[in-house]
PDB file of C-alpha atoms and ligand atoms in Angstrom:
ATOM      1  CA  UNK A 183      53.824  -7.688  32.900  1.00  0.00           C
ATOM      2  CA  UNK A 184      51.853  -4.660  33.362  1.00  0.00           C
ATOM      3  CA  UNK A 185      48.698  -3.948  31.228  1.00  0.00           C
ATOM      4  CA  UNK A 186      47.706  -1.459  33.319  1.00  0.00           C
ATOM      5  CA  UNK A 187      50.511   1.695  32.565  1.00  0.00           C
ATOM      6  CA  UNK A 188      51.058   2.729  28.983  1.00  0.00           C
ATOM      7  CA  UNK A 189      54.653   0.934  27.991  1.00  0.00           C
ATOM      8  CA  UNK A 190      57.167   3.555  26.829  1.00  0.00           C
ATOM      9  CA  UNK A 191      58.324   3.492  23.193  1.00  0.00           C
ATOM     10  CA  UNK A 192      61.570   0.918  24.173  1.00  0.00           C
ATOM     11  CA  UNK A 193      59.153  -0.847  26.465  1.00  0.00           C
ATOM     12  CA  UNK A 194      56.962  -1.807  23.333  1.00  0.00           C
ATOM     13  CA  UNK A 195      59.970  -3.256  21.653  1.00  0.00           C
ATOM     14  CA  UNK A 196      60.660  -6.954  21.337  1.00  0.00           C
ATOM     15  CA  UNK A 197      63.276  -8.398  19.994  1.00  0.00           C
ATOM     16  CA  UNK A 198      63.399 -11.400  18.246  1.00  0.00           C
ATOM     17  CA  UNK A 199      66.187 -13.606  18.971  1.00  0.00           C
ATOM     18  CA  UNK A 200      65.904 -16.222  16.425  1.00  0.00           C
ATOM     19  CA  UNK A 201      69.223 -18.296  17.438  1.00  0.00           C
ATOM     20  CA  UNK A 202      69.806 -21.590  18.465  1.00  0.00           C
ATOM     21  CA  UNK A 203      73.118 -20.083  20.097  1.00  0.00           C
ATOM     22  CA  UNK A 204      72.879 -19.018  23.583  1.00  0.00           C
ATOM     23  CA  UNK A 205      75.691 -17.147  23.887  1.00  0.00           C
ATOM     24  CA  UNK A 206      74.794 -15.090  21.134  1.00  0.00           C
ATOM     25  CA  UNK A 207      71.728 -14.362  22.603  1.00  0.00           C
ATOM     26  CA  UNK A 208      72.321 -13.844  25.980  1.00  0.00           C
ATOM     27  CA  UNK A 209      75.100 -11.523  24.641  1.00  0.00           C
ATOM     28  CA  UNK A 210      72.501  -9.680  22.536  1.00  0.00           C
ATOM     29  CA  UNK A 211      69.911  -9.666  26.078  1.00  0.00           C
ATOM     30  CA  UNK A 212      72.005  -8.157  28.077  1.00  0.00           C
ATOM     31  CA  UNK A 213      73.816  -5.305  25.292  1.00  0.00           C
ATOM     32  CA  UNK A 214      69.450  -4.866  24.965  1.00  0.00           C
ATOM     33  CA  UNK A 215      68.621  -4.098  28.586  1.00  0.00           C
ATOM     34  CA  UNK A 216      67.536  -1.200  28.806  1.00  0.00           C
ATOM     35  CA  UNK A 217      66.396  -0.322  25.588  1.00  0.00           C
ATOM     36  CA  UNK A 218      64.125  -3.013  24.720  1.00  0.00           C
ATOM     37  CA  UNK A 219      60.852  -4.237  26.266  1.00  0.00           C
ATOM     38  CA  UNK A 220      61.796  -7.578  26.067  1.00  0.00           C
ATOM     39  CA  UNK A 221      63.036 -10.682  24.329  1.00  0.00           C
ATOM     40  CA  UNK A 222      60.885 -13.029  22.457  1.00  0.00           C
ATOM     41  CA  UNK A 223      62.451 -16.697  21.964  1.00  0.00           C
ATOM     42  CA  UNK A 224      60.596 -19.476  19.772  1.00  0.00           C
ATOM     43  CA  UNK A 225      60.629 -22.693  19.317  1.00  0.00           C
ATOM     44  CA  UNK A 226      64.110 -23.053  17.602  1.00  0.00           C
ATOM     45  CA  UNK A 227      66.281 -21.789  21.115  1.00  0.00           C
ATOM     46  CA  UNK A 228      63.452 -24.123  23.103  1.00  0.00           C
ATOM     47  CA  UNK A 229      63.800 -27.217  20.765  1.00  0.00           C
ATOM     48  CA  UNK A 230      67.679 -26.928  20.404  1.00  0.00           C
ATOM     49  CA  UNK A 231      68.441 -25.594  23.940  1.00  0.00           C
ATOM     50  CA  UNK A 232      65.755 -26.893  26.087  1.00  0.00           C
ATOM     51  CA  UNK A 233      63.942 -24.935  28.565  1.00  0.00           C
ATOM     52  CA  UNK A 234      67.748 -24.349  30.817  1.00  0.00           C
ATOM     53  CA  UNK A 235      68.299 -21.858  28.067  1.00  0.00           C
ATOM     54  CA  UNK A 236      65.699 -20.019  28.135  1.00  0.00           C
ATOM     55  CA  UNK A 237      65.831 -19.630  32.174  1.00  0.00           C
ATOM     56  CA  UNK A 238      69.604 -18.645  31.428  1.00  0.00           C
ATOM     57  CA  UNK A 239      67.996 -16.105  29.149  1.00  0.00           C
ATOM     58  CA  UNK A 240      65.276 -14.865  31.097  1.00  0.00           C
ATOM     59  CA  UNK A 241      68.081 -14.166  33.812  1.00  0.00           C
ATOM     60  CA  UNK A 242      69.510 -11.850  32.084  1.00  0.00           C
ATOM     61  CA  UNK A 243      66.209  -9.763  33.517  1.00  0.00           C
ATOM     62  CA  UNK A 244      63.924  -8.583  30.262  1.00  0.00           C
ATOM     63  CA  UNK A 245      60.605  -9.449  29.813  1.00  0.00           C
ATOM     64  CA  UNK A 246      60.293 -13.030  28.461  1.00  0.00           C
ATOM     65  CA  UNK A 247      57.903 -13.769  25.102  1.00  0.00           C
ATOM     66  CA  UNK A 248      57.651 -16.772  24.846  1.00  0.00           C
ATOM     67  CA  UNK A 249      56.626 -17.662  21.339  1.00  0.00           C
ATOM     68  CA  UNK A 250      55.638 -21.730  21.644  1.00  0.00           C
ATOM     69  CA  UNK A 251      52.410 -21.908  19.840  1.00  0.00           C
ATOM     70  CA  UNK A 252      50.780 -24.364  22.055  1.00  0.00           C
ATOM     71  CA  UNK A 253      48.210 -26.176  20.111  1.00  0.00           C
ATOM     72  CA  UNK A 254      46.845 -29.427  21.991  1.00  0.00           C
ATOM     73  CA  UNK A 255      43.655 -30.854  24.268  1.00  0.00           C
ATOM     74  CA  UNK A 256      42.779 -28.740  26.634  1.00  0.00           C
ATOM     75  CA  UNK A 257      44.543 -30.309  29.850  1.00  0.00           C
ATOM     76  CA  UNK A 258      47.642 -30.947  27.716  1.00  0.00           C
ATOM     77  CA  UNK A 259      47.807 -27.389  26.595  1.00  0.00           C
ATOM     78  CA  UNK A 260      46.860 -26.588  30.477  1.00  0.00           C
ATOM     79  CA  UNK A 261      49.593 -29.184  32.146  1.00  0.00           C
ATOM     80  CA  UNK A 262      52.112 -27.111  29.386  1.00  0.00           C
ATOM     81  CA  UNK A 263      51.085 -23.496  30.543  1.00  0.00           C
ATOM     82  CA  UNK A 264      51.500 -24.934  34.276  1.00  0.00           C
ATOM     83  CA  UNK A 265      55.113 -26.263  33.280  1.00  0.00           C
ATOM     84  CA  UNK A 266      56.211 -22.608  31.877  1.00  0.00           C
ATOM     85  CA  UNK A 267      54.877 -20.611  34.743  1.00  0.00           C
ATOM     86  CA  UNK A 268      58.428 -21.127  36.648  1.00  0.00           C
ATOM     87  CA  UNK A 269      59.957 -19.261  33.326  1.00  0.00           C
ATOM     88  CA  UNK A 270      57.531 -16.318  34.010  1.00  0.00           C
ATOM     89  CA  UNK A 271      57.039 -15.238  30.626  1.00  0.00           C
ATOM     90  CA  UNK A 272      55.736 -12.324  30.175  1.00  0.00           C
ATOM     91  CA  UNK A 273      54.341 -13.380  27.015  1.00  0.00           C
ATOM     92  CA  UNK A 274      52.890 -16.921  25.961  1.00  0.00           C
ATOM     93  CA  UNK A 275      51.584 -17.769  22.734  1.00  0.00           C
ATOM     94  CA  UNK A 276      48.517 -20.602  21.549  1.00  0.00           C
ATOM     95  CA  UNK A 277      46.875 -21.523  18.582  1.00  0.00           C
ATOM     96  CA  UNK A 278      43.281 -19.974  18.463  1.00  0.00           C
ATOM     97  CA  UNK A 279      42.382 -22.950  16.458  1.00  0.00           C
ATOM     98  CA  UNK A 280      42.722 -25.078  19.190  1.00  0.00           C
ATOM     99  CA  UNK A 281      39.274 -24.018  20.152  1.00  0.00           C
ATOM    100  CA  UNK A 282      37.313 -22.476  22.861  1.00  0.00           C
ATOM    101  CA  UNK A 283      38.120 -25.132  25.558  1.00  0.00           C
ATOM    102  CA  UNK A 284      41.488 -25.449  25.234  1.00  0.00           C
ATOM    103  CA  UNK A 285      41.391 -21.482  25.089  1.00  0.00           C
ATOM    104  CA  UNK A 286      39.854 -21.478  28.370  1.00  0.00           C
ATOM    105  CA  UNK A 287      41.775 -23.879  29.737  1.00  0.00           C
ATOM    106  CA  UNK A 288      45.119 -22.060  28.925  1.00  0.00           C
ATOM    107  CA  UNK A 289      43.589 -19.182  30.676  1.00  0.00           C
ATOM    108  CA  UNK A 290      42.545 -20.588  34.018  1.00  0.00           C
ATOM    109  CA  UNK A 291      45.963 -22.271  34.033  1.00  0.00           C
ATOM    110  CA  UNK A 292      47.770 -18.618  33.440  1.00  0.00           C
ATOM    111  CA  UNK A 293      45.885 -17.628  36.436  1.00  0.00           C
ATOM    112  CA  UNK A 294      47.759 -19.533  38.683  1.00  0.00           C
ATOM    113  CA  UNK A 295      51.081 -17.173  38.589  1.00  0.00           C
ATOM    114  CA  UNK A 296      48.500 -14.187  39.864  1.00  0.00           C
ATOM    115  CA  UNK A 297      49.527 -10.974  39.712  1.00  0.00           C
ATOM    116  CA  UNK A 298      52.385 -12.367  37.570  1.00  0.00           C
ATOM    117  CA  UNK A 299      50.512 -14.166  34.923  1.00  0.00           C
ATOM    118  CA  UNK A 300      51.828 -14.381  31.565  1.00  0.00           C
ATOM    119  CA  UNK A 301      49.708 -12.589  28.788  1.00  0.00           C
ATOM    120  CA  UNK A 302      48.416 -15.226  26.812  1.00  0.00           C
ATOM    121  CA  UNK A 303      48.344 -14.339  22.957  1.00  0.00           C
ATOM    122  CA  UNK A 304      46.393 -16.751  20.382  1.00  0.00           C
ATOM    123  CA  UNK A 305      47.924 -17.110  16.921  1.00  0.00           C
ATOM    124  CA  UNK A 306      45.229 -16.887  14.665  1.00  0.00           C
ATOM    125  CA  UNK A 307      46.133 -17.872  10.532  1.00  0.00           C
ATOM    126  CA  UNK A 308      49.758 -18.096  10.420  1.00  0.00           C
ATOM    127  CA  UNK A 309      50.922 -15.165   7.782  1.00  0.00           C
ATOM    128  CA  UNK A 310      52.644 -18.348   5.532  1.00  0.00           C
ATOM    129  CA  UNK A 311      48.963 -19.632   4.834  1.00  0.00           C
ATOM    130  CA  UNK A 312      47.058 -18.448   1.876  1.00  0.00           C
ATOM    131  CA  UNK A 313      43.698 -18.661   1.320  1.00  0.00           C
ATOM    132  CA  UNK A 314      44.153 -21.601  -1.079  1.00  0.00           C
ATOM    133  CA  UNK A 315      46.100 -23.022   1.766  1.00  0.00           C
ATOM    134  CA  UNK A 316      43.176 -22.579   4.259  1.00  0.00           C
ATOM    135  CA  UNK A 317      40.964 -23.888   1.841  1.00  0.00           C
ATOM    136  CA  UNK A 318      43.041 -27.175   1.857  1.00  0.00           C
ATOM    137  CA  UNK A 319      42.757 -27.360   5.445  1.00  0.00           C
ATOM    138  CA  UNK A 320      38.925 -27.215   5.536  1.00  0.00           C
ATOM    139  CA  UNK A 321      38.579 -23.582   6.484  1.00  0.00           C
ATOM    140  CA  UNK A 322      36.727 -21.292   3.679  1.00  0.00           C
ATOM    141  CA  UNK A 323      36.589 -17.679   3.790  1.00  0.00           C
ATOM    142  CA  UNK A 324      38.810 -15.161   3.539  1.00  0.00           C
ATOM    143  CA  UNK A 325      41.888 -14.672   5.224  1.00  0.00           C
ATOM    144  CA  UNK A 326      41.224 -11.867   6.863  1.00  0.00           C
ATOM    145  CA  UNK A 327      37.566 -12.967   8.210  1.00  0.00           C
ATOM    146  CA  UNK A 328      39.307 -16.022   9.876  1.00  0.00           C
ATOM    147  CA  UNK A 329      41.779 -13.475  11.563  1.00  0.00           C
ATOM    148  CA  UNK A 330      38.786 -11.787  12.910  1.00  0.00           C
ATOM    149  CA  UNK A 331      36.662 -14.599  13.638  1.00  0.00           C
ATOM    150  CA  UNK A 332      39.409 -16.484  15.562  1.00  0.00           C
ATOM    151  CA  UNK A 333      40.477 -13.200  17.423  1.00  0.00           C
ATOM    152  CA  UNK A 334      37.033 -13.026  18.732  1.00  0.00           C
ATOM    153  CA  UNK A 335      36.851 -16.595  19.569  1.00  0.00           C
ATOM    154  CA  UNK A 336      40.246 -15.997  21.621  1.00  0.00           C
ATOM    155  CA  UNK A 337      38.819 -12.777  23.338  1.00  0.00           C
ATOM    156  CA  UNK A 338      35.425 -14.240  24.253  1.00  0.00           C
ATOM    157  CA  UNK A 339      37.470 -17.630  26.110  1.00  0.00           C
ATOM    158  CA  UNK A 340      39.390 -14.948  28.343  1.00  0.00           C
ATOM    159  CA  UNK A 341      42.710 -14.485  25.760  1.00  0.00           C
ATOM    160  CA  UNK A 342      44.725 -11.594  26.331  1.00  0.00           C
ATOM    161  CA  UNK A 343      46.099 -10.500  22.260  1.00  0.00           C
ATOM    162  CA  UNK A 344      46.604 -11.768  19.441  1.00  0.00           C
ATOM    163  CA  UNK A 345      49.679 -11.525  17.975  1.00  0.00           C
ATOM    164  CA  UNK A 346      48.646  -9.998  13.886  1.00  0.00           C
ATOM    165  CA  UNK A 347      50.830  -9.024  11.021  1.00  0.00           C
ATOM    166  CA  UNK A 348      50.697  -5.181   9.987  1.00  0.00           C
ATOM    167  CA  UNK A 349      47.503  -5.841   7.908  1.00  0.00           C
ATOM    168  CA  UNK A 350      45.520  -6.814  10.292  1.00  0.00           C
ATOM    169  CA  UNK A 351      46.160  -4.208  13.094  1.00  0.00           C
ATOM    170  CA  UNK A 352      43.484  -1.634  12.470  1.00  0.00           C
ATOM    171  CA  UNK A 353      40.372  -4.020  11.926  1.00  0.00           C
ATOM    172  CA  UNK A 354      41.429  -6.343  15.195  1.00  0.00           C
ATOM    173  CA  UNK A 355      41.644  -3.107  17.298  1.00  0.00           C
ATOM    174  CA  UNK A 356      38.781  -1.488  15.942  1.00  0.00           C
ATOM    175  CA  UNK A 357      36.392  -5.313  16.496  1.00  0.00           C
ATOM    176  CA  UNK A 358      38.644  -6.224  20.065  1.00  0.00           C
ATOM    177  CA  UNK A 359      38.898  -2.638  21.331  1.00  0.00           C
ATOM    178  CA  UNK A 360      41.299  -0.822  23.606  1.00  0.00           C
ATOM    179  CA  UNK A 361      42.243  -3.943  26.196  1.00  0.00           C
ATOM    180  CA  UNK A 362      42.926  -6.485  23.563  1.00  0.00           C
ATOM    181  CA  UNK A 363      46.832  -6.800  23.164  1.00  0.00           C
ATOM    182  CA  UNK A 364      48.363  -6.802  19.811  1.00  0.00           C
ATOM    183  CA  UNK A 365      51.606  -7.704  19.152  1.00  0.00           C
ATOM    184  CA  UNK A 366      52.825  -7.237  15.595  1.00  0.00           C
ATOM    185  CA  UNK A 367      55.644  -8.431  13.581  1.00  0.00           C
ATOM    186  CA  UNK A 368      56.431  -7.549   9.876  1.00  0.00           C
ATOM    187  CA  UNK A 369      58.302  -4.239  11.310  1.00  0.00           C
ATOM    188  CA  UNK A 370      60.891  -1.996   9.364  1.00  0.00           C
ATOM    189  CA  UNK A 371      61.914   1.013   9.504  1.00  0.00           C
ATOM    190  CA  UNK A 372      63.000   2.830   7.086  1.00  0.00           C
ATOM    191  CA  UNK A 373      66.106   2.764   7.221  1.00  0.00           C
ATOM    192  CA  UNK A 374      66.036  -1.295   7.825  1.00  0.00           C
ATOM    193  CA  UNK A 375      66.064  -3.568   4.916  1.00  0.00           C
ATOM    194  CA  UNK A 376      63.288  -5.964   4.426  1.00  0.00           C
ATOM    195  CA  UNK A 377      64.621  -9.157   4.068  1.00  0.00           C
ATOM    196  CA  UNK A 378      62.161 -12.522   3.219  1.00  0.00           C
ATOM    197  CA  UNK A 379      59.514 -10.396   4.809  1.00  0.00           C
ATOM    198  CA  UNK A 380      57.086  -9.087   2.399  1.00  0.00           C
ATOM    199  CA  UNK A 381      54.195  -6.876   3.622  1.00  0.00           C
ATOM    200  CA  UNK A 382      56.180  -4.253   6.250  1.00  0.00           C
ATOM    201  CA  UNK A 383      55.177  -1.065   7.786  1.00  0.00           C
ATOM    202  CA  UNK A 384      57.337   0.504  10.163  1.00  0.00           C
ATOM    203  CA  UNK A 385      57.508   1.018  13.826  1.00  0.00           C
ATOM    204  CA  UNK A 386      55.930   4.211  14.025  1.00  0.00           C
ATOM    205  CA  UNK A 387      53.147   3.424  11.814  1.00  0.00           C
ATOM    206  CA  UNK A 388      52.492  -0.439  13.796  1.00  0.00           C
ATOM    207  CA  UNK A 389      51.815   2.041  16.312  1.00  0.00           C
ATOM    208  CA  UNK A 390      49.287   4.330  14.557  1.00  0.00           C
ATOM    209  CA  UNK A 391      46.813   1.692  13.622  1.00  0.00           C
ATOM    210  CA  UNK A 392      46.939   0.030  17.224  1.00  0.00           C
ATOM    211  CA  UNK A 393      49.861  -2.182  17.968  1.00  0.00           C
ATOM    212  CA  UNK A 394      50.834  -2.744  21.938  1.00  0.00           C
ATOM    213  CA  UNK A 395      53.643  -4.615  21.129  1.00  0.00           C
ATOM    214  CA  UNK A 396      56.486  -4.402  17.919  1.00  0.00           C
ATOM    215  CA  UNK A 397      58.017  -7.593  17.149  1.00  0.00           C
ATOM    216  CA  UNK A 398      61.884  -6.790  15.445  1.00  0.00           C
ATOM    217  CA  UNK A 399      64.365  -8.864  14.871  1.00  0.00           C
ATOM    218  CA  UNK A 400      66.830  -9.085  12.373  1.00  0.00           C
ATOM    219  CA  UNK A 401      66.825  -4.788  11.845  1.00  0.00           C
ATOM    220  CA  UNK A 402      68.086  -5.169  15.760  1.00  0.00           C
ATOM    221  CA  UNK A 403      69.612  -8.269  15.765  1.00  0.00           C
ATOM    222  CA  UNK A 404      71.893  -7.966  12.514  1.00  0.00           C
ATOM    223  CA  UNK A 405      73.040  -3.942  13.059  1.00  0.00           C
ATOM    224  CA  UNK A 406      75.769  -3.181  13.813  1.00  0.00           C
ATOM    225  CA  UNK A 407      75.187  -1.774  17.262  1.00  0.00           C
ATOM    226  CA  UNK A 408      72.060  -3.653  17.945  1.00  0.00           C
ATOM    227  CA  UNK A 409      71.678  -1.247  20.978  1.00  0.00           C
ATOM    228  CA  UNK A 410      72.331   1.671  19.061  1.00  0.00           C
ATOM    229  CA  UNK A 411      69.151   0.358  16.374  1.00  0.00           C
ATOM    230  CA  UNK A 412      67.249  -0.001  19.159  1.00  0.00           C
ATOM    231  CA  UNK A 413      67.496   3.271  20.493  1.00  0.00           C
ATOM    232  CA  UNK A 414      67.154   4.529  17.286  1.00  0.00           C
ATOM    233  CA  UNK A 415      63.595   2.757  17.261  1.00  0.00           C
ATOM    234  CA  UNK A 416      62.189   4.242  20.230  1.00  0.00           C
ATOM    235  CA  UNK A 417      63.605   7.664  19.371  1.00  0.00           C
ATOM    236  CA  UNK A 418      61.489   7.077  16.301  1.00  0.00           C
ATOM    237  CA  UNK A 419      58.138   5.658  18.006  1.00  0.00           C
ATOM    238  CA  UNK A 420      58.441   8.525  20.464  1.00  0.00           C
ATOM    239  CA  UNK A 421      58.636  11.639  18.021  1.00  0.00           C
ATOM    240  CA  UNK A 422      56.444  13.003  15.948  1.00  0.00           C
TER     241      UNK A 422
HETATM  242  O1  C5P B 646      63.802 -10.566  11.813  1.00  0.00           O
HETATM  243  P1  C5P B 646      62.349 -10.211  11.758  1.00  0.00           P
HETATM  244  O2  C5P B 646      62.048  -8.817  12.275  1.00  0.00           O
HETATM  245  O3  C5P B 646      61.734 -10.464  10.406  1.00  0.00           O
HETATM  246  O4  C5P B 646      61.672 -11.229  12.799  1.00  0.00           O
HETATM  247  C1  C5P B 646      60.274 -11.273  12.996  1.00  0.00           C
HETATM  248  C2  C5P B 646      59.917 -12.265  14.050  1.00  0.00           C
HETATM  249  O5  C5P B 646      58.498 -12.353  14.128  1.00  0.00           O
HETATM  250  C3  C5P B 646      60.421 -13.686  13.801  1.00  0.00           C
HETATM  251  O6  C5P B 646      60.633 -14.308  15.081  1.00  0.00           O
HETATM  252  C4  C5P B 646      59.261 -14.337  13.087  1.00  0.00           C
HETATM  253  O7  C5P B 646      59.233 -15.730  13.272  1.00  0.00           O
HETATM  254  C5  C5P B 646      58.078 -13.676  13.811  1.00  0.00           C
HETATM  255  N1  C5P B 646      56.840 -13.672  13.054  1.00  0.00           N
HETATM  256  C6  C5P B 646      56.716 -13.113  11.795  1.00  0.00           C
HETATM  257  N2  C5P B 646      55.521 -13.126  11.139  1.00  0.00           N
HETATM  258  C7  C5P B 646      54.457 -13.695  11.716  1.00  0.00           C
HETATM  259  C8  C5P B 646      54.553 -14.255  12.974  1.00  0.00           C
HETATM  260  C9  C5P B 646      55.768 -14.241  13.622  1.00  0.00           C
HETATM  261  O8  C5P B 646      57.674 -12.556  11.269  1.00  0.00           O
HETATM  262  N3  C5P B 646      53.310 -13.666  11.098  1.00  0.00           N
END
């Protein structure tokens, strides 16, 4: 993927296509093209479909995020990155917690697609963790001061982005500056209802406070025309 040109407004989009039908989503992929930087698939198509599906998907030609949250030793997490290269996401996410050399490793292994390397992006506290929850888990401090300290953990062991909810946006760009990619879900616009998400902003505003990379799903996925949604997103993101 390229870093190095600003993305247009539909080229910051990604869509979340949280199905574990690939029909559906290779329908929604390819009514997308064109108006969406890419897809991002989790663990749900990957665990139901198996890693066919997602090649079927990534055929359809948009940018592939692939949202795994690899968390493992080092040369496991390594061997893993290896075994998605062929998929040539442009996107691959890690835990951040699973330390500096597994970090690293991930890295180096990203490396070996060269000038098509996936973007690796750590996860740093999931958003479904409290601070009592962190607390439970050995980790004390504040949320937010884990987000940071985990970010810079991930930058300093060669990590591309973090992916950050809304919240976070303006503190992570303002410690990780300009080169450190953020990808951020939580978006709605206004228009868009909210669903179980509860701390939005909305596309344009993700965008004010730093975001690379807007991570929408169900205000795509579930309109009507999800092409026409889309559309209407980057119209938004690119006016005033
Ligand atoms: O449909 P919606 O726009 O809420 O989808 C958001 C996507 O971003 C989903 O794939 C969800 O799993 C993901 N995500 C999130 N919040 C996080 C991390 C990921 O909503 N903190």
């Amino acid at each position: 993927m390229t870093a190095e040109r600003t993305p247009t407004p539909a080229e910051r989009i990604f869509v979340a296509l949280d199905l574990t039908d690939l029909e559906r989503a290779r329908a929604l992929a390819r009514e997308l093209n064109g108006t969406v930087g890419g897809i991002k698939v989790g663990l749900e198509l990957f665990s139901a479909r198996g890693v066919e599906a997602v090649r079927e998907l990534g055929a359809e030609g948009l940018p592939l995020f692939l949202d795994l949250k690899l968390h493992d030793i080092p040369n496991t997490v390594a061997s893993a990155v290896r075994g998605l290269l062929p998929l040539e996401p442009a996107l691959l996410t890690l835990h951040a917690a699973g330390g500096p050399a597994m970090l690293r490793a991930a890295a180096e292994a990203a490396q070996m697609a060269g000038q098509h390397r996936p973007r690796l992006l750590a996860v740093t506290v999931l958003t479904s963790l409290d601070e009592r929850d962190l607390r439970r888990v050995g980790q004390e401090g504040p949320v937010a001061a884990q987000v940071l300290r985990l970010a810079d953990l991930a930058q300093g062991a060669g990590i591309d982005g973090v992916v950050c909810s809304p919240q976070e946006v303006a503190d992570l760009r303002a410690k990780c500056g300009p080169g450190f990619i953020l990808a951020v879900p939580g978006i709605r616009p206004a228009w868009a209802q909210a669903d179980d998400q509860k701390r939005v902003t909305t596309p344009k505003e993700a965008l004010a406070a730093g975001a690379d990379y807007l991570v929408i799903g169900r205000p795509i996925t579930q309109a009507p025309s999800p092409r026409a949604a889309a559309a209407r997103i980057a119209a938004e993101l690119a006016g005033p």
